[in-house]
CSV table of C-alpha atoms and ligand atoms in Angstrom, one decimal:
chain,number,residue,atom,x,y,z
A,1,UNK,CA,107.6,-5.3,91.4
A,2,UNK,CA,104.6,-7.6,91.0
A,3,UNK,CA,104.1,-10.1,93.8
A,4,UNK,CA,105.3,-13.6,93.0
A,5,UNK,CA,103.1,-16.6,93.4
A,6,UNK,CA,104.3,-20.2,93.4
A,7,UNK,CA,101.6,-22.9,93.0
A,8,UNK,CA,102.2,-26.6,93.7
A,9,UNK,CA,99.4,-29.0,92.8
A,10,UNK,CA,98.7,-32.5,94.0
A,11,UNK,CA,96.0,-35.0,93.1
A,12,UNK,CA,93.7,-35.2,90.1
A,13,UNK,CA,93.1,-33.2,86.9
A,14,UNK,CA,90.3,-31.3,88.7
A,15,UNK,CA,92.9,-30.0,91.1
A,16,UNK,CA,95.2,-28.8,88.2
A,17,UNK,CA,92.2,-26.9,86.8
A,18,UNK,CA,91.4,-25.5,90.2
A,19,UNK,CA,94.9,-24.2,90.5
A,20,UNK,CA,94.3,-22.4,87.2
A,21,UNK,CA,91.1,-20.8,88.7
A,22,UNK,CA,93.2,-19.7,91.7
A,23,UNK,CA,95.9,-18.2,89.5
A,24,UNK,CA,93.2,-16.3,87.6
A,25,UNK,CA,91.7,-14.9,90.8
A,26,UNK,CA,95.1,-13.9,92.4
A,27,UNK,CA,96.5,-12.4,89.2
A,28,UNK,CA,93.4,-10.4,88.3
A,29,UNK,CA,92.4,-9.2,91.7
A,30,UNK,CA,95.7,-9.1,93.6
A,31,UNK,CA,98.3,-8.6,90.9
A,32,UNK,CA,100.3,-11.7,91.5
A,33,UNK,CA,102.5,-13.2,88.7
A,34,UNK,CA,103.3,-16.9,88.5
A,35,UNK,CA,106.8,-17.9,89.5
A,36,UNK,CA,108.6,-21.2,89.4
A,37,UNK,CA,110.8,-20.5,92.4
A,38,UNK,CA,109.3,-21.1,95.9
A,39,UNK,CA,112.4,-19.7,97.6
A,40,UNK,CA,111.7,-16.1,96.3
A,41,UNK,CA,107.9,-16.2,96.2
A,42,UNK,CA,105.7,-13.9,98.2
A,43,UNK,CA,102.9,-16.5,98.3
A,44,UNK,CA,103.1,-20.3,98.1
A,45,UNK,CA,99.8,-22.1,97.3
A,46,UNK,CA,99.7,-25.8,97.8
A,47,UNK,CA,96.7,-27.4,96.3
A,48,UNK,CA,96.2,-30.6,98.1
A,49,UNK,CA,94.7,-34.1,97.7
A,50,UNK,CA,93.1,-36.2,100.4
A,51,UNK,CA,92.2,-39.4,98.5
A,52,UNK,CA,94.8,-41.6,100.2
A,53,UNK,CA,96.8,-41.2,103.4
A,54,UNK,CA,100.0,-41.1,101.3
A,55,UNK,CA,98.8,-38.0,99.5
A,56,UNK,CA,98.5,-36.2,102.8
A,57,UNK,CA,101.8,-37.5,104.2
A,58,UNK,CA,103.6,-35.9,101.3
A,59,UNK,CA,102.0,-32.5,102.1
A,60,UNK,CA,103.0,-32.6,105.7
A,61,UNK,CA,106.6,-33.1,104.5
A,62,UNK,CA,106.3,-30.1,102.2
A,63,UNK,CA,105.0,-27.9,105.0
A,64,UNK,CA,108.1,-28.7,107.1
A,65,UNK,CA,110.2,-27.5,104.2
A,66,UNK,CA,108.2,-24.3,103.9
A,67,UNK,CA,108.9,-23.6,107.5
A,68,UNK,CA,112.6,-23.5,106.6
A,69,UNK,CA,111.9,-21.2,103.5
A,70,UNK,CA,110.1,-18.8,105.8
A,71,UNK,CA,113.2,-18.4,108.0
A,72,UNK,CA,115.1,-17.0,105.0
A,73,UNK,CA,112.1,-15.1,103.5
A,74,UNK,CA,110.1,-13.6,106.4
A,75,UNK,CA,107.5,-12.0,104.0
A,76,UNK,CA,106.6,-15.4,102.6
A,77,UNK,CA,103.0,-16.6,103.2
A,78,UNK,CA,101.8,-20.1,102.7
A,79,UNK,CA,98.2,-21.0,101.7
A,80,UNK,CA,97.0,-24.6,101.8
A,81,UNK,CA,94.0,-25.2,99.7
A,82,UNK,CA,92.0,-28.1,98.2
A,83,UNK,CA,90.7,-31.4,99.5
A,84,UNK,CA,93.1,-31.9,102.4
A,85,UNK,CA,92.5,-28.3,103.5
A,86,UNK,CA,88.8,-29.1,103.5
A,87,UNK,CA,89.2,-32.3,105.4
A,88,UNK,CA,91.5,-31.2,108.3
A,89,UNK,CA,91.4,-27.4,108.3
A,90,UNK,CA,92.1,-26.9,112.0
A,91,UNK,CA,94.9,-29.3,112.2
A,92,UNK,CA,96.6,-27.6,109.3
A,93,UNK,CA,96.2,-24.2,110.8
A,94,UNK,CA,98.2,-25.4,113.8
A,95,UNK,CA,101.2,-26.0,111.6
A,96,UNK,CA,103.5,-22.9,111.9
A,97,UNK,CA,104.1,-22.7,108.2
A,98,UNK,CA,100.4,-22.2,107.4
A,99,UNK,CA,98.9,-18.7,107.0
A,100,UNK,CA,95.7,-19.5,105.0
A,101,UNK,CA,93.5,-22.5,104.6
A,102,UNK,CA,90.9,-22.5,101.8
A,103,UNK,CA,88.6,-25.3,100.7
A,104,UNK,CA,87.6,-26.1,97.0
A,105,UNK,CA,84.5,-23.8,97.1
A,106,UNK,CA,86.3,-20.9,98.8
A,107,UNK,CA,88.7,-19.6,96.2
A,108,UNK,CA,86.7,-16.5,95.5
A,109,UNK,CA,87.4,-15.3,99.0
A,110,UNK,CA,91.2,-15.7,98.5
A,111,UNK,CA,91.8,-11.9,98.2
A,112,UNK,CA,89.9,-11.3,101.5
A,113,UNK,CA,91.8,-14.1,103.2
A,114,UNK,CA,95.1,-12.6,102.1
A,115,UNK,CA,94.2,-9.3,103.8
A,116,UNK,CA,93.9,-10.9,107.2
A,117,UNK,CA,96.9,-10.4,109.4
A,118,UNK,CA,96.1,-13.4,111.4
A,119,UNK,CA,96.0,-17.0,110.0
A,120,UNK,CA,92.7,-17.2,108.0
A,121,UNK,CA,90.4,-20.1,107.1
A,122,UNK,CA,87.4,-20.6,104.7
A,123,UNK,CA,86.4,-24.1,104.1
A,124,UNK,CA,82.7,-23.5,103.5
A,125,UNK,CA,81.3,-25.8,100.8
A,126,UNK,CA,78.9,-24.0,98.5
A,127,UNK,CA,76.6,-26.2,96.5
A,128,UNK,CA,76.1,-23.6,93.8
A,129,UNK,CA,79.7,-22.7,93.2
A,130,UNK,CA,81.0,-23.6,89.8
A,131,UNK,CA,83.4,-20.7,89.2
A,132,UNK,CA,81.4,-20.4,85.9
A,133,UNK,CA,82.4,-16.8,85.3
A,134,UNK,CA,86.1,-17.2,86.0
A,135,UNK,CA,88.3,-17.8,83.0
A,136,UNK,CA,91.1,-20.1,84.4
A,137,UNK,CA,94.7,-18.9,83.6
A,138,UNK,CA,96.6,-21.8,82.2
A,139,UNK,CA,99.6,-22.8,84.3
A,140,UNK,CA,101.4,-24.4,81.3
A,141,UNK,CA,101.2,-28.1,82.0
A,142,UNK,CA,100.7,-28.7,78.3
A,143,UNK,CA,101.2,-26.7,75.1
A,144,UNK,CA,98.4,-28.6,73.2
A,145,UNK,CA,95.8,-29.5,75.8
A,146,UNK,CA,93.6,-27.6,78.2
A,147,UNK,CA,91.1,-28.6,80.8
A,148,UNK,CA,87.5,-27.4,81.3
A,149,UNK,CA,85.7,-28.3,84.5
A,150,UNK,CA,82.1,-28.9,83.5
A,151,UNK,CA,80.9,-29.8,87.0
A,152,UNK,CA,82.0,-29.9,90.6
A,153,UNK,CA,81.5,-32.2,93.6
A,154,UNK,CA,80.1,-35.7,93.7
A,155,UNK,CA,76.7,-37.3,94.6
A,156,UNK,CA,77.9,-40.9,94.7
A,157,UNK,CA,78.7,-42.2,98.1
A,158,UNK,CA,81.3,-44.9,97.3
A,159,UNK,CA,82.0,-46.1,100.7
A,160,UNK,CA,85.8,-45.8,100.5
A,161,UNK,CA,85.9,-42.3,99.1
A,162,UNK,CA,86.5,-39.0,100.7
A,163,UNK,CA,85.6,-36.8,97.7
A,164,UNK,CA,81.9,-36.2,98.5
A,165,UNK,CA,83.1,-34.8,101.9
A,166,UNK,CA,85.9,-32.6,100.5
A,167,UNK,CA,84.3,-31.4,97.3
A,168,UNK,CA,80.6,-31.4,98.4
A,169,UNK,CA,77.5,-32.3,96.4
A,170,UNK,CA,77.5,-32.5,92.6
A,171,UNK,CA,76.6,-29.4,90.5
A,172,UNK,CA,76.8,-28.8,86.8
A,173,UNK,CA,78.1,-25.7,85.2
A,174,UNK,CA,76.1,-23.8,82.6
A,175,UNK,CA,76.4,-24.9,79.0
A,176,UNK,CA,76.9,-21.3,77.9
A,177,UNK,CA,80.0,-20.7,80.1
A,178,UNK,CA,81.5,-24.0,79.1
A,179,UNK,CA,81.2,-23.1,75.4
A,180,UNK,CA,82.6,-19.7,76.1
A,181,UNK,CA,85.6,-21.2,77.8
A,182,UNK,CA,86.1,-23.7,75.0
A,183,UNK,CA,86.0,-20.9,72.4
A,184,UNK,CA,88.6,-19.0,74.5
A,185,UNK,CA,90.9,-22.1,74.6
A,186,UNK,CA,90.6,-22.7,70.9
A,187,UNK,CA,91.4,-19.0,70.2
A,188,UNK,CA,94.6,-19.5,72.2
A,189,UNK,CA,95.7,-22.2,69.8
A,190,UNK,CA,95.1,-25.3,72.0
A,191,UNK,CA,94.3,-28.4,70.0
A,192,UNK,CA,92.7,-30.6,72.7
A,193,UNK,CA,90.0,-29.9,75.3
A,194,UNK,CA,89.6,-32.2,78.2
A,195,UNK,CA,86.2,-32.0,79.9
A,196,UNK,CA,86.4,-32.8,83.6
A,197,UNK,CA,84.1,-33.9,86.3
A,198,UNK,CA,84.0,-36.5,89.1
A,199,UNK,CA,81.2,-38.2,87.1
A,200,UNK,CA,80.7,-36.6,83.7
A,201,UNK,CA,77.9,-39.0,82.7
A,202,UNK,CA,75.6,-37.4,85.2
A,203,UNK,CA,76.2,-33.9,83.8
A,204,UNK,CA,72.9,-32.1,83.5
A,205,UNK,CA,72.3,-28.4,83.1
A,206,UNK,CA,68.7,-27.4,82.6
A,207,UNK,CA,68.1,-30.5,80.6
A,208,UNK,CA,71.3,-30.7,78.6
A,209,UNK,CA,73.0,-34.0,79.3
A,210,UNK,CA,76.7,-34.9,78.8
A,211,UNK,CA,76.0,-36.6,75.4
A,212,UNK,CA,74.5,-33.3,74.1
A,213,UNK,CA,77.2,-31.2,75.7
A,214,UNK,CA,80.0,-33.1,74.1
A,215,UNK,CA,78.4,-32.7,70.7
A,216,UNK,CA,78.1,-29.0,71.2
A,217,UNK,CA,81.7,-28.6,72.3
A,218,UNK,CA,82.9,-30.9,69.5
A,219,UNK,CA,81.1,-28.8,66.8
A,220,UNK,CA,82.9,-25.6,67.8
A,221,UNK,CA,86.1,-26.6,65.8
A,222,UNK,CA,86.6,-29.9,64.2
A,223,UNK,CA,90.3,-29.6,64.2
A,224,UNK,CA,90.3,-29.6,68.0
A,225,UNK,CA,90.1,-32.9,69.8
A,226,UNK,CA,87.8,-33.5,72.8
A,227,UNK,CA,88.5,-35.9,75.7
A,228,UNK,CA,86.8,-36.3,79.0
A,229,UNK,CA,87.1,-37.9,82.4
A,230,UNK,CA,85.7,-39.6,84.5
A,231,UNK,CA,82.8,-41.9,83.5
A,232,UNK,CA,80.9,-43.9,86.1
A,233,UNK,CA,80.0,-47.4,84.9
A,234,UNK,CA,76.5,-47.1,86.4
A,235,UNK,CA,75.8,-43.9,84.4
A,236,UNK,CA,77.5,-44.4,81.0
A,237,UNK,CA,74.7,-44.4,78.6
A,238,UNK,CA,74.3,-45.8,75.1
A,239,UNK,CA,73.5,-42.2,74.0
A,240,UNK,CA,76.9,-41.1,75.1
A,241,UNK,CA,78.7,-44.1,73.5
A,242,UNK,CA,77.0,-43.2,70.2
A,243,UNK,CA,77.9,-39.5,70.6
A,244,UNK,CA,81.6,-40.4,71.0
A,245,UNK,CA,81.4,-42.7,68.0
A,246,UNK,CA,79.6,-40.3,65.8
A,247,UNK,CA,81.5,-37.0,66.5
A,248,UNK,CA,84.7,-37.3,64.5
A,249,UNK,CA,86.8,-35.1,66.8
A,250,UNK,CA,85.7,-36.7,70.1
A,251,UNK,CA,88.5,-39.1,71.1
A,252,UNK,CA,87.7,-42.8,71.4
A,253,UNK,CA,89.0,-43.1,75.0
A,254,UNK,CA,86.9,-43.9,78.0
A,255,UNK,CA,88.2,-44.0,81.6
A,256,UNK,CA,85.8,-46.3,83.4
A,257,UNK,CA,86.9,-47.1,86.9
A,258,UNK,CA,85.8,-50.6,87.9
A,259,UNK,CA,87.5,-50.7,91.4
A,260,UNK,CA,87.0,-54.5,91.9
A,261,UNK,CA,85.9,-57.6,89.9
A,262,UNK,CA,84.0,-59.1,92.9
A,263,UNK,CA,80.3,-58.5,93.4
A,264,UNK,CA,80.7,-58.7,97.1
A,265,UNK,CA,83.3,-55.9,97.1
A,266,UNK,CA,81.4,-53.8,94.6
A,267,UNK,CA,78.3,-54.0,96.9
A,268,UNK,CA,80.4,-53.0,100.0
A,269,UNK,CA,82.0,-50.3,98.0
A,270,UNK,CA,78.5,-49.0,97.1
A,271,UNK,CA,79.3,-48.8,93.5
A,272,UNK,CA,75.8,-49.6,92.5
A,273,UNK,CA,76.7,-51.9,89.5
A,274,UNK,CA,77.9,-55.5,89.5
A,275,UNK,CA,80.5,-57.3,87.5
A,276,UNK,CA,78.0,-58.4,84.8
A,277,UNK,CA,76.8,-54.8,84.3
A,278,UNK,CA,80.3,-53.6,84.0
A,279,UNK,CA,81.2,-56.2,81.4
A,280,UNK,CA,78.1,-55.5,79.5
A,281,UNK,CA,79.0,-51.8,79.3
A,282,UNK,CA,82.5,-52.7,78.0
A,283,UNK,CA,80.9,-55.0,75.4
A,284,UNK,CA,78.6,-52.2,74.3
A,285,UNK,CA,81.5,-49.8,73.9
A,286,UNK,CA,83.5,-52.3,71.9
A,287,UNK,CA,80.6,-53.3,69.7
A,288,UNK,CA,80.1,-49.6,68.7
A,289,UNK,CA,83.8,-48.7,68.7
A,290,UNK,CA,86.1,-51.6,68.5
A,291,UNK,CA,89.1,-49.2,68.6
A,292,UNK,CA,88.1,-47.4,71.7
A,293,UNK,CA,90.7,-47.1,74.5
A,294,UNK,CA,89.4,-48.3,77.8
A,295,UNK,CA,91.2,-47.6,81.1
A,296,UNK,CA,90.3,-48.1,84.7
A,297,UNK,CA,91.0,-47.7,88.4
A,298,UNK,CA,91.4,-50.6,90.7
A,299,UNK,CA,91.6,-50.8,94.5
A,300,UNK,CA,93.4,-53.8,96.1
A,301,UNK,CA,92.7,-55.0,99.6
A,302,UNK,CA,89.4,-53.3,100.4
A,303,UNK,CA,87.7,-54.2,103.7
A,304,UNK,CA,87.1,-57.9,104.1
A,305,UNK,CA,88.6,-58.7,100.6
A,306,UNK,CA,89.2,-62.5,100.4
A,307,UNK,CA,91.5,-64.3,98.1
A,308,UNK,CA,88.5,-65.2,95.9
A,309,UNK,CA,87.5,-61.5,95.7
A,310,UNK,CA,91.0,-60.7,94.6
A,311,UNK,CA,91.0,-63.5,92.0
A,312,UNK,CA,87.7,-62.1,90.7
A,313,UNK,CA,89.5,-58.8,90.1
A,314,UNK,CA,92.3,-60.5,88.2
A,315,UNK,CA,89.9,-62.5,86.1
A,316,UNK,CA,87.9,-59.3,85.2
A,317,UNK,CA,91.1,-57.6,84.2
A,318,UNK,CA,91.9,-60.5,81.9
A,319,UNK,CA,88.5,-60.6,80.5
A,320,UNK,CA,88.5,-56.9,79.6
A,321,UNK,CA,92.2,-56.5,78.9
A,322,UNK,CA,92.3,-52.8,79.8
A,323,UNK,CA,94.7,-50.5,77.8
A,324,UNK,CA,95.8,-48.8,81.0
A,325,UNK,CA,95.0,-48.8,84.7
A,326,UNK,CA,95.6,-46.7,87.9
A,327,UNK,CA,96.1,-49.2,90.7
A,328,UNK,CA,96.0,-48.5,94.4
A,329,UNK,CA,96.1,-50.3,97.8
A,330,UNK,CA,93.0,-49.4,99.9
A,331,UNK,CA,93.7,-46.5,102.3
A,332,UNK,CA,91.1,-45.9,105.0
A,333,UNK,CA,89.8,-42.3,105.0
A,334,UNK,CA,88.4,-41.1,108.3
A,335,UNK,CA,84.7,-40.2,108.1
A,336,UNK,CA,83.8,-42.3,105.0
A,337,UNK,CA,81.1,-45.0,105.2
A,338,UNK,CA,83.8,-47.7,105.0
A,339,UNK,CA,85.8,-46.2,107.9
A,340,UNK,CA,82.6,-46.1,110.0
A,341,UNK,CA,81.2,-49.5,109.0
A,342,UNK,CA,84.0,-51.9,108.1
A,343,UNK,CA,87.3,-52.7,109.7
A,344,UNK,CA,90.4,-52.1,107.5
A,345,UNK,CA,91.3,-55.7,108.1
A,346,UNK,CA,93.6,-56.6,105.2
A,347,UNK,CA,97.2,-56.5,106.3
A,348,UNK,CA,99.6,-54.1,104.5
A,349,UNK,CA,101.6,-57.2,103.4
A,350,UNK,CA,98.5,-58.7,101.7
A,351,UNK,CA,97.4,-55.4,100.2
A,352,UNK,CA,100.9,-54.9,98.7
A,353,UNK,CA,101.1,-58.5,97.4
A,354,UNK,CA,97.7,-58.2,95.8
A,355,UNK,CA,98.5,-54.8,94.3
A,356,UNK,CA,101.8,-56.1,92.9
A,357,UNK,CA,100.0,-59.0,91.3
A,358,UNK,CA,97.4,-56.6,89.8
A,359,UNK,CA,100.2,-54.3,88.5
A,360,UNK,CA,102.1,-57.2,86.9
A,361,UNK,CA,99.0,-58.5,85.2
A,362,UNK,CA,98.2,-55.0,83.9
A,363,UNK,CA,101.7,-54.8,82.4
A,364,UNK,CA,100.8,-57.9,80.4
A,365,UNK,CA,97.4,-56.6,79.4
A,366,UNK,CA,98.9,-53.2,78.2
A,367,UNK,CA,101.5,-55.0,76.2
A,368,UNK,CA,98.9,-57.3,74.7
A,369,UNK,CA,96.6,-54.4,73.9
A,370,UNK,CA,99.5,-52.5,72.3
A,371,UNK,CA,100.6,-55.6,70.4
A,372,UNK,CA,97.2,-55.6,68.6
A,373,UNK,CA,98.2,-52.1,67.2
A,374,UNK,CA,101.3,-53.4,65.3
A,375,UNK,CA,101.1,-52.3,61.7
A,376,UNK,CA,98.1,-50.0,62.2
A,377,UNK,CA,98.1,-46.4,61.2
A,378,UNK,CA,97.0,-43.6,63.5
A,379,UNK,CA,96.5,-39.9,63.4
A,380,UNK,CA,98.5,-38.4,66.3
A,381,UNK,CA,98.5,-34.9,67.8
A,382,UNK,CA,102.2,-33.8,68.3
A,383,UNK,CA,102.7,-32.9,71.9
A,384,UNK,CA,106.5,-32.4,72.1
A,385,UNK,CA,109.9,-34.0,72.0
A,386,UNK,CA,110.0,-37.5,73.3
A,387,UNK,CA,112.1,-38.5,76.3
A,388,UNK,CA,113.1,-41.6,74.4
A,389,UNK,CA,115.7,-40.2,72.2
A,390,UNK,CA,117.0,-37.4,70.1
A,391,UNK,CA,115.0,-36.3,67.1
A,392,UNK,CA,112.0,-38.2,68.4
A,393,UNK,CA,108.7,-36.6,69.0
A,394,UNK,CA,105.7,-37.9,70.9
A,395,UNK,CA,101.9,-37.6,71.0
A,396,UNK,CA,98.7,-39.6,71.5
A,397,UNK,CA,96.4,-41.3,69.2
A,398,UNK,CA,92.6,-41.1,69.6
A,399,UNK,CA,92.5,-44.0,72.0
A,400,UNK,CA,95.0,-42.1,74.3
A,401,UNK,CA,98.0,-44.3,73.6
A,402,UNK,CA,101.4,-42.6,73.6
A,403,UNK,CA,103.2,-42.8,70.3
A,404,UNK,CA,106.8,-42.0,69.6
A,405,UNK,CA,108.0,-41.1,66.1
A,406,UNK,CA,110.8,-39.4,64.3
A,407,UNK,CA,110.8,-35.6,64.1
A,408,UNK,CA,110.0,-34.1,60.7
A,409,UNK,CA,108.6,-31.1,59.0
A,410,UNK,CA,106.0,-30.4,61.6
A,411,UNK,CA,105.7,-28.9,65.1
A,412,UNK,CA,103.9,-29.2,68.4
A,413,UNK,CA,100.1,-29.0,67.8
A,414,UNK,CA,100.2,-30.4,64.3
A,415,UNK,CA,98.5,-33.7,63.4
A,416,UNK,CA,100.7,-36.4,61.8
A,417,UNK,CA,100.0,-39.9,60.5
A,418,UNK,CA,102.1,-42.7,61.9
A,419,UNK,CA,102.4,-46.5,61.5
A,420,UNK,CA,103.2,-48.7,64.5
A,421,UNK,CA,106.4,-50.7,64.0
A,422,UNK,CA,107.0,-52.0,67.5
A,423,UNK,CA,105.5,-51.7,71.0
A,424,UNK,CA,106.3,-51.7,74.7
A,425,UNK,CA,103.6,-51.9,77.5
A,426,UNK,CA,103.7,-48.0,77.7
A,427,UNK,CA,104.4,-46.8,74.1
A,428,UNK,CA,103.7,-47.4,70.4
A,429,UNK,CA,106.9,-46.9,68.5
A,430,UNK,CA,106.1,-45.6,65.0
A,431,UNK,CA,107.3,-44.4,61.7
A,432,UNK,CA,105.8,-41.4,59.8
A,433,UNK,CA,103.6,-42.3,56.8
B,1,LIG,N1,91.9,-45.9,98.9
B,1,LIG,C1,92.5,-46.3,97.8
B,1,LIG,N2,92.2,-45.8,96.6
B,1,LIG,C2,91.1,-44.9,96.5
B,1,LIG,N3,90.5,-44.3,95.5
B,1,LIG,C3,89.6,-43.5,96.0
B,1,LIG,N4,89.5,-43.6,97.3
B,1,LIG,C4,90.5,-44.5,97.7
B,1,LIG,C5,90.9,-45.0,98.9
B,1,LIG,N5,90.3,-44.7,100.1
B,1,LIG,C6,90.9,-44.5,94.1
B,1,LIG,C7,89.8,-45.1,93.3
B,1,LIG,C8,89.4,-43.8,92.5
B,1,LIG,C9,90.7,-43.2,92.3
B,1,LIG,C10,90.6,-41.7,91.8
B,1,LIG,O1,91.3,-43.3,93.5
B,1,LIG,O2,90.2,-46.1,92.5
B,1,LIG,O3,88.7,-44.2,91.2
B,2,LIG,FE1,91.1,-34.9,93.3
B,2,LIG,FE2,89.9,-36.6,95.0
B,2,LIG,FE3,92.4,-35.8,95.5
B,2,LIG,FE4,90.3,-34.1,95.8
B,2,LIG,S1,90.7,-36.0,97.0
B,2,LIG,S2,92.3,-33.7,94.8
B,2,LIG,S3,89.0,-34.7,94.2
B,2,LIG,S4,91.7,-37.0,93.7
């Protein structure tokens, strides 16, 4: 009987891809097979996130549950890996459910950690680790899309952010191994490749920058779409914008986190651009690609944020009219520059009220942006059945918008042409053309 592995992943897309690296290592070197039942597993791996306090609170709750599982399954071992493991290693090891703690750069040592009879830890960050030679085993989050991590870590020191501490310094993976992984994904029949990095615009491997890399990946197979995340407003270059516009199979979608519309907050956040710079980058993107989807991240209630700063965020949102946004209340992370230098002085009530205002405004913006698509035709990659109703399928257009349309003589992974008949703030409702 092969040993059974259950993996649970929290946090960002990078973490999902890291879980695929872990599965590859544990299946190739230790003979584990993936299982979807934690109750009968031999090993549970929880890949954790530390970005906000709430992300960590959820994990503590899960650990208490695993303590219960261990009572009925004495052979079960629990490994906690990822960003929270990196951040608070010792505290996690004190929890009676935890057998193994491994940080984001320590996954190669998993087989050795598993051999230890005592609880085992490795959270050493390694500024050269890119897992470049490990072919991730896909955990099945999508039938059509697959991730490739093109870099790891982060060199920006945004004052609110824990990532540079949990994932270490930035390093780019070799062009050759990225292309080899892309070819492998294409040969498995995937139709969309998503290139991942904390800041893809600063990718640089021996002189190849991100604009050149994306052209190389796109040229492998023109029937395969390319997406990428995340761009940093200070680093997104004209060269990249033109590459996206010129390569027919690079999707016209850019995730460009703004965080705040107030110059005072942006300075305190150490984002190294101001409002005007951000708006100029958006203007440039839209001048070159009027149909480009632009999404963002926004933090409400950062240290010292005044009502005027908050209003500046709302006015920037109106000015840009983002297609989509991830919106958060500021959560102080121990050890970050902000935690060391600025009091977390906005009350939870104010943070929540501002966040709600931001969420409501974004609802209007998404609806307005989708409304502009009424009557337009799009090519959509069919992802699967829609939750909206029977005989309805769904998939995204190039800009990343979710389209729902009637099932027909096509299947998952095919491209179909649709026309937008009506919209909600989240979906384009379409007919087939
Ligand atoms: N509090 C709230 N949101 C945060 N983010 C990062 N750090 C924090 C924090 N301490 C948000 C940012 C980032 C996204 C991934 O998470 O908006 O872009
Ligand atoms: Fe991803 Fe950041 Fe969470 Fe780490 S802390 S899992 S890098 S979102």
